[in-house]
Amino acid sequence: MQIDQTLLPLTAHVAGNGHLEIGGCDVTTLAEQYGTPLYIYDEQHIRQSARTFRKVFGNGNVAYASKAFLCKAIVDVIREEGLMLDVASGGEMHIALAAGMPGDQLVLHGNNKSKEELRLAIENRVNRIVVDSFDELDRLDQLTDELGRSVSVLIRITPGVEAHTHEYRQTGTENSKFGFTLNNDVALNAIKQVAAHEHLDFAGLHCHIGSQVSRADGFRAAIKIVMDFVGTIATEYHVREIDFGGGFAIRYESADEDFAIEKLGVELIEAAQAAAQRVGLPEAPRIVVEPGRAIVGNAAIAVYRVGTIKEIPGVNTYVSVDGGLSDNPRHALYGARYEFFTPEHMDRQRTRNVSVAGLHCEQGDILGRDVPVPNDIRVGDLLATPASGAYQMSMASNYNKVRRPAVIFVNNGEAWVVVRRESYDDLLRLDS
Ligand SMILES: *Cc1c(COP(=O)(O)O)cnc(C)c1O
């Protein structure tokens, strides 16, 4: 079978010579020009997915979760498309601000925000701080008094929902390091503390049930629980907005179902409105979402070059490429599955099952186990993965002192470097 082109970026196209083109650029040429491993992002794809979310949820109701992939160039695109930006650390906030994102377009997350991070957020007048613990509330009480500034906060709650995803990506269950439980009035007490403080503005609630959540029922269950809670506190506290976080699954393999965001989005909004009526609210809270993966995941491919092919008769064949868990730890972390294809020969049938390995000193450094590749795959061929735009470069490391890959954007026949490949000297820059 050939690669399912619906997994590829929007502008992907197979040229007459069998080469894959993205953004009007020949991927084979890009790999020669910029080297491998190479991350190629389709700018139009990012813009299109941002627009879809903005259309479904409305202006001011979508924040891109920057942990999926962050660099100055993506901040530019997100800002131009009118989305806010979610940051979950001082580092992410610093990059967002350095790239010119206005502070009031930032939402700050984290289950252990330092005083320094909170101070930076307050000084830059961020849009929301999503409060995750009583310790954080104490820090916020102190800091806002000290700085004489107010800040709007959301209280992050755990709805006790088990999202349909890998255990490491579930964040909404009762036993979670994130948020306040609804049980024993814990969340209610957090809201009380916010309301009692003159510099804290209670804007609403936040809940994020997990990532790569592939079924709508988790979201439905969360809406019901959150809205029931809103109903119970409605006489005392006005919940202006509910931020349902991100987690919208994308397609990695052709067998994965398409999680039509238009349909789900409308359903979420309608469910929240219906629930608001049911619990007797005069008007429904604003629904905010924070997609990360769904904006950038399918927008990029990762391109590697095959260096060795090792056949172990009767056991397995290892096709090793020039990257690995240092640029894509997702298989090692969660057993994530990918498809592989040769962008120089898109017409080749993929008939031979192999393991695609990285170059690191770990047997677990595998990008794909038992995956089909073209039968005649050779050393020197390019080998690529679709759906590589999220949680790959943002999780990249220098393990084995491997230099992190270059990232390029492509659009309308042009390609440019947005994050350059690390040099050997870069690997020494922090040593004293
Ligand atoms: C990770 C995260 C997101 C984004 O998740 P995706 O699965 O990439 O959409 C949004 N909000 C919060 C709070 C998160 O932790």
Tab-separated table of C-alpha atoms and ligand atoms in Angstrom:
chain	number	residue	atom	x	y	z
A	1	MET	CA	0.000	0.000	0.000
A	2	GLN	CA	1.113	3.559	-0.584
A	3	ILE	CA	0.979	6.184	2.123
A	4	ASP	CA	-2.471	7.573	2.780
A	5	GLN	CA	-2.109	11.131	1.581
A	6	THR	CA	-4.759	12.427	3.963
A	7	LEU	CA	-2.184	11.959	6.751
A	8	LEU	CA	0.099	14.458	5.030
A	9	PRO	CA	0.051	18.257	5.187
A	10	LEU	CA	-2.662	20.074	3.305
A	11	THR	CA	-0.535	21.131	0.339
A	12	ALA	CA	1.194	17.743	-0.066
A	13	HIS	CA	1.185	16.640	-3.654
A	14	VAL	CA	2.907	13.890	-5.626
A	15	ALA	CA	4.673	15.271	-8.679
A	16	GLY	CA	4.963	13.480	-12.009
A	17	ASN	CA	8.403	12.118	-11.079
A	18	GLY	CA	6.966	10.406	-7.987
A	19	HIS	CA	8.489	12.949	-5.600
A	20	LEU	CA	6.486	14.381	-2.721
A	21	GLU	CA	6.063	18.131	-2.773
A	22	ILE	CA	4.847	20.240	0.125
A	23	GLY	CA	4.120	23.935	-0.138
A	24	GLY	CA	5.240	23.687	-3.758
A	25	CYS	CA	8.711	22.451	-2.720
A	26	ASP	CA	10.259	19.106	-3.626
A	27	VAL	CA	10.950	17.262	-0.362
A	28	THR	CA	13.883	15.359	-1.919
A	29	THR	CA	15.551	18.628	-2.865
A	30	LEU	CA	14.836	20.122	0.568
A	31	ALA	CA	16.497	17.138	2.243
A	32	GLU	CA	19.593	17.608	0.070
A	33	GLN	CA	19.669	21.326	0.631
A	34	TYR	CA	19.000	21.433	4.389
A	35	GLY	CA	20.213	17.970	5.416
A	36	THR	CA	18.475	15.319	7.468
A	37	PRO	CA	16.777	14.754	9.839
A	38	LEU	CA	14.585	17.590	8.701
A	39	TYR	CA	11.221	18.801	9.974
A	40	ILE	CA	9.125	20.361	7.223
A	41	TYR	CA	6.052	22.381	8.255
A	42	ASP	CA	3.382	23.409	5.788
A	43	GLU	CA	2.526	26.983	6.747
A	44	GLN	CA	-0.825	26.859	4.975
A	45	HIS	CA	-1.807	23.775	6.918
A	46	ILE	CA	-1.118	25.479	10.262
A	47	ARG	CA	-3.101	28.535	9.202
A	48	GLN	CA	-5.969	26.411	7.971
A	49	SER	CA	-6.298	24.415	11.179
A	50	ALA	CA	-6.054	27.583	13.255
A	51	ARG	CA	-8.841	29.111	11.159
A	52	THR	CA	-11.042	26.051	11.566
A	53	PHE	CA	-10.819	26.240	15.357
A	54	ARG	CA	-11.408	29.966	15.338
A	55	LYS	CA	-14.448	29.554	13.117
A	56	VAL	CA	-15.955	26.820	15.283
A	57	PHE	CA	-15.266	28.307	18.722
A	58	GLY	CA	-15.218	31.994	17.884
A	59	ASN	CA	-12.807	34.887	18.233
A	60	GLY	CA	-10.881	34.976	21.458
A	61	ASN	CA	-11.922	31.464	22.393
A	62	VAL	CA	-8.972	29.496	21.044
A	63	ALA	CA	-5.464	29.347	22.484
A	64	TYR	CA	-2.780	27.332	20.737
A	65	ALA	CA	-1.021	25.050	23.243
A	66	SER	CA	2.568	25.974	22.533
A	67	LYS	CA	4.071	22.889	24.142
A	68	ALA	CA	3.097	20.949	21.001
A	69	PHE	CA	5.666	22.947	19.015
A	70	LEU	CA	7.093	26.357	19.789
A	71	CYS	CA	9.488	28.696	18.045
A	72	LYS	CA	9.279	32.332	17.006
A	73	ALA	CA	7.937	31.520	13.544
A	74	ILE	CA	4.964	29.599	14.863
A	75	VAL	CA	4.145	32.398	17.293
A	76	ASP	CA	4.019	34.760	14.305
A	77	VAL	CA	1.560	32.510	12.482
A	78	ILE	CA	-0.609	31.994	15.576
A	79	ARG	CA	-0.703	35.737	16.261
A	80	GLU	CA	-1.555	36.534	12.651
A	81	GLU	CA	-4.387	33.984	12.768
A	82	GLY	CA	-5.830	35.659	15.847
A	83	LEU	CA	-5.352	32.830	18.316
A	84	MET	CA	-4.139	33.207	21.871
A	85	LEU	CA	-1.183	31.197	23.128
A	86	ASP	CA	-0.988	28.747	25.978
A	87	VAL	CA	2.291	28.611	27.830
A	88	ALA	CA	3.189	26.197	30.591
A	89	SER	CA	6.542	27.485	31.808
A	90	GLY	CA	8.651	30.608	32.093
A	91	GLY	CA	10.599	29.391	29.072
A	92	GLU	CA	7.548	29.103	26.862
A	93	MET	CA	6.368	32.508	28.089
A	94	HIS	CA	9.778	34.015	27.309
A	95	ILE	CA	9.747	32.711	23.721
A	96	ALA	CA	6.170	33.887	23.185
A	97	LEU	CA	7.006	37.386	24.449
A	98	ALA	CA	10.315	37.474	22.542
A	99	ALA	CA	8.368	36.651	19.381
A	100	GLY	CA	6.095	39.618	20.010
A	101	MET	CA	2.992	37.908	21.350
A	102	PRO	CA	1.187	40.504	23.489
A	103	GLY	CA	1.011	39.455	27.138
A	104	ASP	CA	-2.756	39.789	27.145
A	105	GLN	CA	-2.923	36.977	24.584
A	106	LEU	CA	-1.185	34.493	26.876
A	107	VAL	CA	-2.668	31.859	29.151
A	108	LEU	CA	-0.303	30.495	31.794
A	109	HIS	CA	-0.499	26.873	32.907
A	110	GLY	CA	1.498	24.623	35.175
A	111	ASN	CA	1.055	22.546	38.293
A	112	ASN	CA	4.107	24.072	39.955
A	113	LYS	CA	4.556	27.629	38.785
A	114	SER	CA	7.384	29.404	40.536
A	115	LYS	CA	7.071	32.844	42.052
A	116	GLU	CA	9.345	34.111	39.311
A	117	GLU	CA	7.071	32.706	36.594
A	118	LEU	CA	3.961	34.138	38.226
A	119	ARG	CA	5.659	37.502	38.574
A	120	LEU	CA	6.624	37.514	34.885
A	121	ALA	CA	3.028	36.640	34.009
A	122	ILE	CA	1.520	39.388	36.170
A	123	GLU	CA	4.020	41.984	34.976
A	124	ASN	CA	3.169	41.140	31.376
A	125	ARG	CA	-0.559	41.312	32.136
A	126	VAL	CA	-1.348	37.830	30.855
A	127	ASN	CA	-4.908	37.077	29.848
A	128	ARG	CA	-5.413	34.237	32.332
A	129	ILE	CA	-3.500	32.328	34.914
A	130	VAL	CA	-4.875	28.832	35.280
A	131	VAL	CA	-4.536	28.157	38.995
A	132	ASP	CA	-3.614	24.607	39.878
A	133	SER	CA	-3.013	24.478	43.668
A	134	PHE	CA	-3.542	26.267	47.002
A	135	ASP	CA	0.192	26.943	47.210
A	136	GLU	CA	-0.021	28.771	43.917
A	137	LEU	CA	-3.015	30.750	45.188
A	138	ASP	CA	-0.966	31.856	48.187
A	139	ARG	CA	1.848	32.965	45.907
A	140	LEU	CA	-0.626	34.845	43.721
A	141	ASP	CA	-2.238	36.555	46.733
A	142	GLN	CA	1.152	37.790	47.828
A	143	LEU	CA	2.478	38.798	44.423
A	144	THR	CA	-0.580	40.698	43.261
A	145	ASP	CA	-0.580	42.648	46.537
A	146	GLU	CA	3.123	43.338	46.228
A	147	LEU	CA	2.815	44.471	42.594
A	148	GLY	CA	-0.525	46.167	43.134
A	149	ARG	CA	-1.889	44.507	40.020
A	150	SER	CA	-4.934	42.375	39.392
A	151	VAL	CA	-5.037	39.215	37.351
A	152	SER	CA	-7.830	37.053	35.955
A	153	VAL	CA	-7.690	33.428	36.908
A	154	LEU	CA	-9.317	30.163	35.979
A	155	ILE	CA	-9.538	27.395	38.524
A	156	ARG	CA	-8.384	24.101	37.064
A	157	ILE	CA	-10.597	21.253	38.132
A	158	THR	CA	-10.338	17.502	37.676
A	159	PRO	CA	-13.675	16.156	36.523
A	160	GLY	CA	-12.752	12.540	37.339
A	161	VAL	CA	-13.056	11.513	33.705
A	162	GLU	CA	-10.941	8.765	32.175
A	163	ALA	CA	-10.233	9.981	28.680
A	164	HIS	CA	-9.791	7.425	25.945
A	165	THR	CA	-6.016	7.735	25.570
A	166	HIS	CA	-2.728	6.420	26.957
A	167	GLU	CA	-2.501	6.482	30.777
A	168	TYR	CA	0.445	8.921	30.672
A	169	ARG	CA	-1.728	11.339	28.733
A	170	GLN	CA	-4.773	11.197	30.999
A	171	THR	CA	-4.949	14.327	33.092
A	172	GLY	CA	-8.559	14.574	34.187
A	173	THR	CA	-8.845	11.602	36.496
A	174	GLU	CA	-9.344	11.902	40.241
A	175	ASN	CA	-5.810	10.687	40.885
A	176	SER	CA	-4.026	13.424	38.953
A	177	LYS	CA	-1.251	15.844	39.805
A	178	PHE	CA	-3.241	18.551	38.041
A	179	GLY	CA	-6.018	20.739	39.310
A	180	PHE	CA	-8.491	20.715	42.183
A	181	THR	CA	-10.862	17.843	42.816
A	182	LEU	CA	-14.571	18.599	42.869
A	183	ASN	CA	-14.937	16.293	45.872
A	184	ASN	CA	-15.002	17.542	49.480
A	185	ASP	CA	-15.488	21.142	48.363
A	186	VAL	CA	-11.833	21.396	47.385
A	187	ALA	CA	-12.470	23.235	44.107
A	188	LEU	CA	-15.157	25.313	45.800
A	189	ASN	CA	-12.702	26.408	48.472
A	190	ALA	CA	-10.228	27.460	45.818
A	191	ILE	CA	-12.924	29.584	44.161
A	192	LYS	CA	-13.805	31.095	47.548
A	193	GLN	CA	-10.199	32.049	48.130
A	194	VAL	CA	-10.022	33.702	44.706
A	195	ALA	CA	-13.264	35.589	45.260
A	196	ALA	CA	-12.106	36.810	48.645
A	197	HIS	CA	-8.971	38.389	47.245
A	198	GLU	CA	-9.246	41.890	45.845
A	199	HIS	CA	-6.594	41.441	43.165
A	200	LEU	CA	-7.841	38.123	41.818
A	201	ASP	CA	-10.658	38.086	39.297
A	202	PHE	CA	-12.480	34.758	39.082
A	203	ALA	CA	-13.094	34.266	35.345
A	204	GLY	CA	-14.141	30.641	35.361
A	205	LEU	CA	-13.047	27.052	35.238
A	206	HIS	CA	-10.520	25.034	33.333
A	207	CYS	CA	-10.403	21.334	32.710
A	208	HIS	CA	-8.204	19.323	30.388
A	209	ILE	CA	-8.920	15.615	30.289
A	210	GLY	CA	-5.897	14.452	28.326
A	211	SER	CA	-4.133	14.458	24.992
A	212	GLN	CA	-4.719	12.499	21.777
A	213	VAL	CA	-8.204	11.763	23.112
A	214	SER	CA	-9.767	9.828	20.273
A	215	ARG	CA	-13.407	9.692	21.302
A	216	ALA	CA	-15.940	12.384	22.000
A	217	ASP	CA	-17.481	10.645	25.012
A	218	GLY	CA	-14.718	11.862	27.366
A	219	PHE	CA	-15.432	15.462	26.394
A	220	ARG	CA	-19.178	14.903	26.764
A	221	ALA	CA	-18.729	13.433	30.235
A	222	ALA	CA	-16.483	16.319	31.265
A	223	ILE	CA	-19.009	18.904	30.062
A	224	LYS	CA	-21.762	17.312	32.057
A	225	ILE	CA	-19.721	17.160	35.255
A	226	VAL	CA	-18.335	20.668	34.907
A	227	MET	CA	-21.726	22.186	34.095
A	228	ASP	CA	-23.375	20.374	36.999
A	229	PHE	CA	-20.744	21.908	39.236
A	230	VAL	CA	-21.292	25.347	37.709
A	231	GLY	CA	-24.989	24.906	38.484
A	232	THR	CA	-24.324	24.141	42.145
A	233	ILE	CA	-22.240	27.289	42.643
A	234	ALA	CA	-24.237	29.579	40.337
A	235	THR	CA	-26.025	31.529	43.071
A	236	GLU	CA	-22.715	32.598	44.600
A	237	TYR	CA	-20.186	32.611	41.769
A	238	HIS	CA	-20.455	33.716	38.183
A	239	VAL	CA	-18.583	31.386	35.831
A	240	ARG	CA	-17.965	33.527	32.748
A	241	GLU	CA	-15.946	30.992	30.840
A	242	ILE	CA	-15.057	27.333	30.771
A	243	ASP	CA	-11.808	26.325	29.172
A	244	PHE	CA	-11.971	22.684	28.117
A	245	GLY	CA	-8.272	22.464	27.306
A	246	GLY	CA	-7.002	20.552	24.314
A	247	GLY	CA	-6.594	16.895	23.557
A	248	PHE	CA	-8.310	16.630	20.180
A	249	ALA	CA	-6.812	13.575	18.522
A	250	ILE	CA	-5.187	13.628	15.105
A	251	ARG	CA	-4.609	10.829	12.610
A	252	TYR	CA	-1.196	9.192	12.701
A	253	GLU	CA	-2.071	6.059	10.720
A	254	SER	CA	-4.500	5.547	7.891
A	255	ALA	CA	-6.664	3.346	10.124
A	256	ASP	CA	-7.167	6.193	12.625
A	257	GLU	CA	-10.543	7.812	12.542
A	258	ASP	CA	-10.944	11.427	11.571
A	259	PHE	CA	-11.968	13.369	14.626
A	260	ALA	CA	-13.961	16.016	12.778
A	261	ILE	CA	-13.398	19.100	14.895
A	262	GLU	CA	-16.172	21.096	13.276
A	263	LYS	CA	-18.713	18.517	14.344
A	264	LEU	CA	-17.248	17.938	17.797
A	265	GLY	CA	-16.839	21.655	18.435
A	266	VAL	CA	-20.435	22.427	17.634
A	267	GLU	CA	-21.511	19.505	19.776
A	268	LEU	CA	-19.440	20.727	22.730
A	269	ILE	CA	-20.842	24.225	22.498
A	270	GLU	CA	-24.405	22.982	22.166
A	271	ALA	CA	-23.967	20.550	25.045
A	272	ALA	CA	-22.676	23.363	27.238
A	273	GLN	CA	-25.617	25.568	26.269
A	274	ALA	CA	-28.131	22.806	26.931
A	275	ALA	CA	-26.499	22.044	30.273
A	276	ALA	CA	-26.544	25.730	31.181
A	277	GLN	CA	-30.295	25.771	30.656
A	278	ARG	CA	-30.743	22.535	32.551
A	279	VAL	CA	-28.931	23.868	35.622
A	280	GLY	CA	-30.788	27.163	35.375
A	281	LEU	CA	-28.079	29.625	34.292
A	282	PRO	CA	-29.303	32.848	32.685
A	283	GLU	CA	-26.648	32.461	30.001
A	284	ALA	CA	-24.113	29.805	29.020
A	285	PRO	CA	-20.446	30.406	29.834
A	286	ARG	CA	-18.056	31.049	26.965
A	287	ILE	CA	-16.374	27.853	25.767
A	288	VAL	CA	-12.629	28.143	25.278
A	289	VAL	CA	-10.315	25.445	23.901
A	290	GLU	CA	-6.563	24.988	23.761
A	291	PRO	CA	-5.650	22.710	20.871
A	292	GLY	CA	-1.968	21.918	20.346
A	293	ARG	CA	-1.600	18.698	18.424
A	294	ALA	CA	-4.668	19.373	16.277
A	295	ILE	CA	-3.148	22.626	14.982
A	296	VAL	CA	0.361	21.461	14.126
A	297	GLY	CA	0.410	17.647	14.226
A	298	ASN	CA	-0.519	16.850	10.644
A	299	ALA	CA	1.117	20.052	9.380
A	300	ALA	CA	4.609	18.557	9.326
A	301	ILE	CA	6.605	15.559	8.253
A	302	ALA	CA	9.961	14.383	9.603
A	303	VAL	CA	12.447	13.297	6.964
A	304	TYR	CA	15.340	10.977	7.779
A	305	ARG	CA	17.971	9.235	5.702
A	306	VAL	CA	18.486	5.495	5.932
A	307	GLY	CA	22.044	4.653	7.040
A	308	THR	CA	22.064	0.917	7.648
A	309	ILE	CA	19.789	-2.017	6.953
A	310	LYS	CA	20.377	-5.061	9.108
A	311	GLU	CA	18.595	-8.283	8.370
A	312	ILE	CA	18.439	-10.861	11.140
A	313	PRO	CA	17.200	-13.942	9.294
A	314	GLY	CA	13.894	-15.204	10.585
A	315	VAL	CA	13.812	-12.518	13.293
A	316	ASN	CA	13.587	-8.928	12.101
A	317	THR	CA	15.035	-6.309	9.819
A	318	TYR	CA	16.312	-3.064	11.327
A	319	VAL	CA	16.301	-0.037	9.086
A	320	SER	CA	18.292	2.627	10.936
A	321	VAL	CA	17.858	6.307	10.240
A	322	ASP	CA	19.883	9.383	11.186
A	323	GLY	CA	17.520	10.552	13.966
A	324	GLY	CA	15.635	8.718	16.654
A	325	LEU	CA	14.301	9.222	20.156
A	326	SER	CA	16.218	12.489	20.484
A	327	ASP	CA	13.909	14.112	17.911
A	328	ASN	CA	10.920	11.822	18.320
A	329	PRO	CA	10.579	10.107	21.706
A	330	ARG	CA	6.903	9.294	21.222
A	331	HIS	CA	7.273	5.627	20.391
A	332	ALA	CA	9.718	5.116	23.258
A	333	LEU	CA	7.426	7.035	25.644
A	334	TYR	CA	3.977	5.758	24.769
A	335	GLY	CA	4.424	3.172	22.068
A	336	ALA	CA	3.054	5.697	19.578
A	337	ARG	CA	2.685	4.275	16.079
A	338	TYR	CA	3.684	5.905	12.812
A	339	GLU	CA	3.611	5.144	9.139
A	340	PHE	CA	6.775	5.421	7.054
A	341	PHE	CA	7.165	6.349	3.424
A	342	THR	CA	9.841	7.294	0.913
A	343	PRO	CA	9.185	10.874	-0.239
A	344	GLU	CA	11.420	10.372	-3.270
A	345	HIS	CA	9.395	7.388	-4.457
A	346	MET	CA	5.785	7.960	-3.456
A	347	ASP	CA	4.578	5.399	-5.981
A	348	ARG	CA	6.399	2.467	-4.362
A	349	GLN	CA	4.189	-0.127	-2.703
A	350	ARG	CA	5.099	-0.705	0.927
A	351	THR	CA	5.286	-4.482	1.185
A	352	ARG	CA	8.148	-5.268	3.538
A	353	ASN	CA	7.719	-5.150	7.306
A	354	VAL	CA	10.692	-3.865	9.281
A	355	SER	CA	11.580	-2.048	12.467
A	356	VAL	CA	12.723	1.508	11.936
A	357	ALA	CA	15.405	2.325	14.505
A	358	GLY	CA	17.164	5.512	15.542
A	359	LEU	CA	20.893	5.927	16.086
A	360	HIS	CA	20.919	6.112	19.877
A	361	CYS	CA	22.517	3.682	22.308
A	362	GLU	CA	19.214	2.228	23.506
A	363	GLN	CA	17.408	-0.835	22.229
A	364	GLY	CA	14.206	1.129	22.931
A	365	ASP	CA	15.223	3.765	20.398
A	366	ILE	CA	12.679	2.630	17.867
A	367	LEU	CA	10.520	4.901	15.719
A	368	GLY	CA	8.336	2.140	14.320
A	369	ARG	CA	7.996	-1.547	15.057
A	370	ASP	CA	6.781	-3.943	12.394
A	371	VAL	CA	5.951	-1.214	9.914
A	372	PRO	CA	5.689	-1.597	6.143
A	373	VAL	CA	8.282	0.108	3.955
A	374	PRO	CA	8.977	-0.339	0.232
A	375	ASN	CA	10.403	-3.772	-0.530
A	376	ASP	CA	13.444	-2.322	-2.274
A	377	ILE	CA	14.370	0.160	0.463
A	378	ARG	CA	18.092	0.957	0.264
A	379	VAL	CA	20.791	2.689	2.249
A	380	GLY	CA	20.715	6.342	1.247
A	381	ASP	CA	16.943	6.471	0.747
A	382	LEU	CA	14.906	9.134	2.451
A	383	LEU	CA	12.381	7.778	4.928
A	384	ALA	CA	9.700	10.042	6.367
A	385	THR	CA	6.909	10.019	8.948
A	386	PRO	CA	3.667	11.969	8.548
A	387	ALA	CA	1.917	13.684	11.466
A	388	SER	CA	5.225	14.789	12.944
A	389	GLY	CA	4.410	18.385	13.819
A	390	ALA	CA	3.471	17.947	17.488
A	391	TYR	CA	5.421	16.701	20.501
A	392	GLN	CA	8.479	15.764	18.477
A	393	MET	CA	10.711	18.810	18.114
A	394	SER	CA	9.213	20.195	21.330
A	395	MET	CA	10.363	17.072	23.174
A	396	ALA	CA	13.701	16.835	21.375
A	397	SER	CA	16.846	16.312	23.417
A	398	ASN	CA	20.582	16.081	22.863
A	399	TYR	CA	20.834	12.511	24.062
A	400	ASN	CA	24.132	10.980	22.901
A	401	LYS	CA	25.003	14.590	22.081
A	402	VAL	CA	23.091	14.265	18.865
A	403	ARG	CA	22.405	17.666	17.351
A	404	ARG	CA	18.763	18.617	17.101
A	405	PRO	CA	17.390	18.780	13.537
A	406	ALA	CA	16.577	21.844	11.507
A	407	VAL	CA	12.976	22.967	11.133
A	408	ILE	CA	11.832	24.604	7.937
A	409	PHE	CA	8.562	26.157	6.856
A	410	VAL	CA	7.357	25.860	3.283
A	411	ASN	CA	4.744	27.877	1.431
A	412	ASN	CA	4.066	28.805	-2.180
A	413	GLY	CA	7.245	27.290	-3.564
A	414	GLU	CA	9.460	28.844	-0.906
A	415	ALA	CA	11.281	27.200	1.981
A	416	TRP	CA	13.061	28.881	4.872
A	417	VAL	CA	14.755	27.826	8.076
A	418	VAL	CA	12.806	28.706	11.229
A	419	VAL	CA	15.030	26.765	13.639
A	420	ARG	CA	18.516	26.004	12.399
A	421	ARG	CA	20.191	22.653	12.864
A	422	GLU	CA	22.381	22.574	15.958
A	423	SER	CA	26.122	22.659	15.406
A	424	TYR	CA	28.736	20.726	17.351
A	425	ASP	CA	29.719	24.002	19.000
A	426	ASP	CA	26.128	24.485	20.144
A	427	LEU	CA	26.606	21.322	22.148
A	428	LEU	CA	29.351	23.058	24.126
A	429	ARG	CA	27.677	26.410	24.631
A	430	LEU	CA	26.558	25.789	28.205
A	431	ASP	CA	29.781	24.228	29.469
A	432	SER	CA	31.895	26.515	31.638
B	1	LIG	C1	-1.181	19.634	26.647
B	1	LIG	C2	-2.249	20.588	26.933
B	1	LIG	C3	-3.022	21.105	25.893
B	1	LIG	C4	-2.859	20.698	24.468
B	1	LIG	O1	-3.100	19.336	24.273
B	1	LIG	P1	-3.195	18.769	22.767
B	1	LIG	O2	-3.442	17.319	22.982
B	1	LIG	O3	-1.903	19.037	22.114
B	1	LIG	O4	-4.331	19.453	22.102
B	1	LIG	C5	-3.980	22.048	26.212
B	1	LIG	N1	-4.185	22.451	27.490
B	1	LIG	C6	-3.452	21.950	28.512
B	1	LIG	C7	-3.712	22.434	29.876
B	1	LIG	C8	-2.482	21.001	28.282
B	1	LIG	O5	-1.783	20.508	29.291
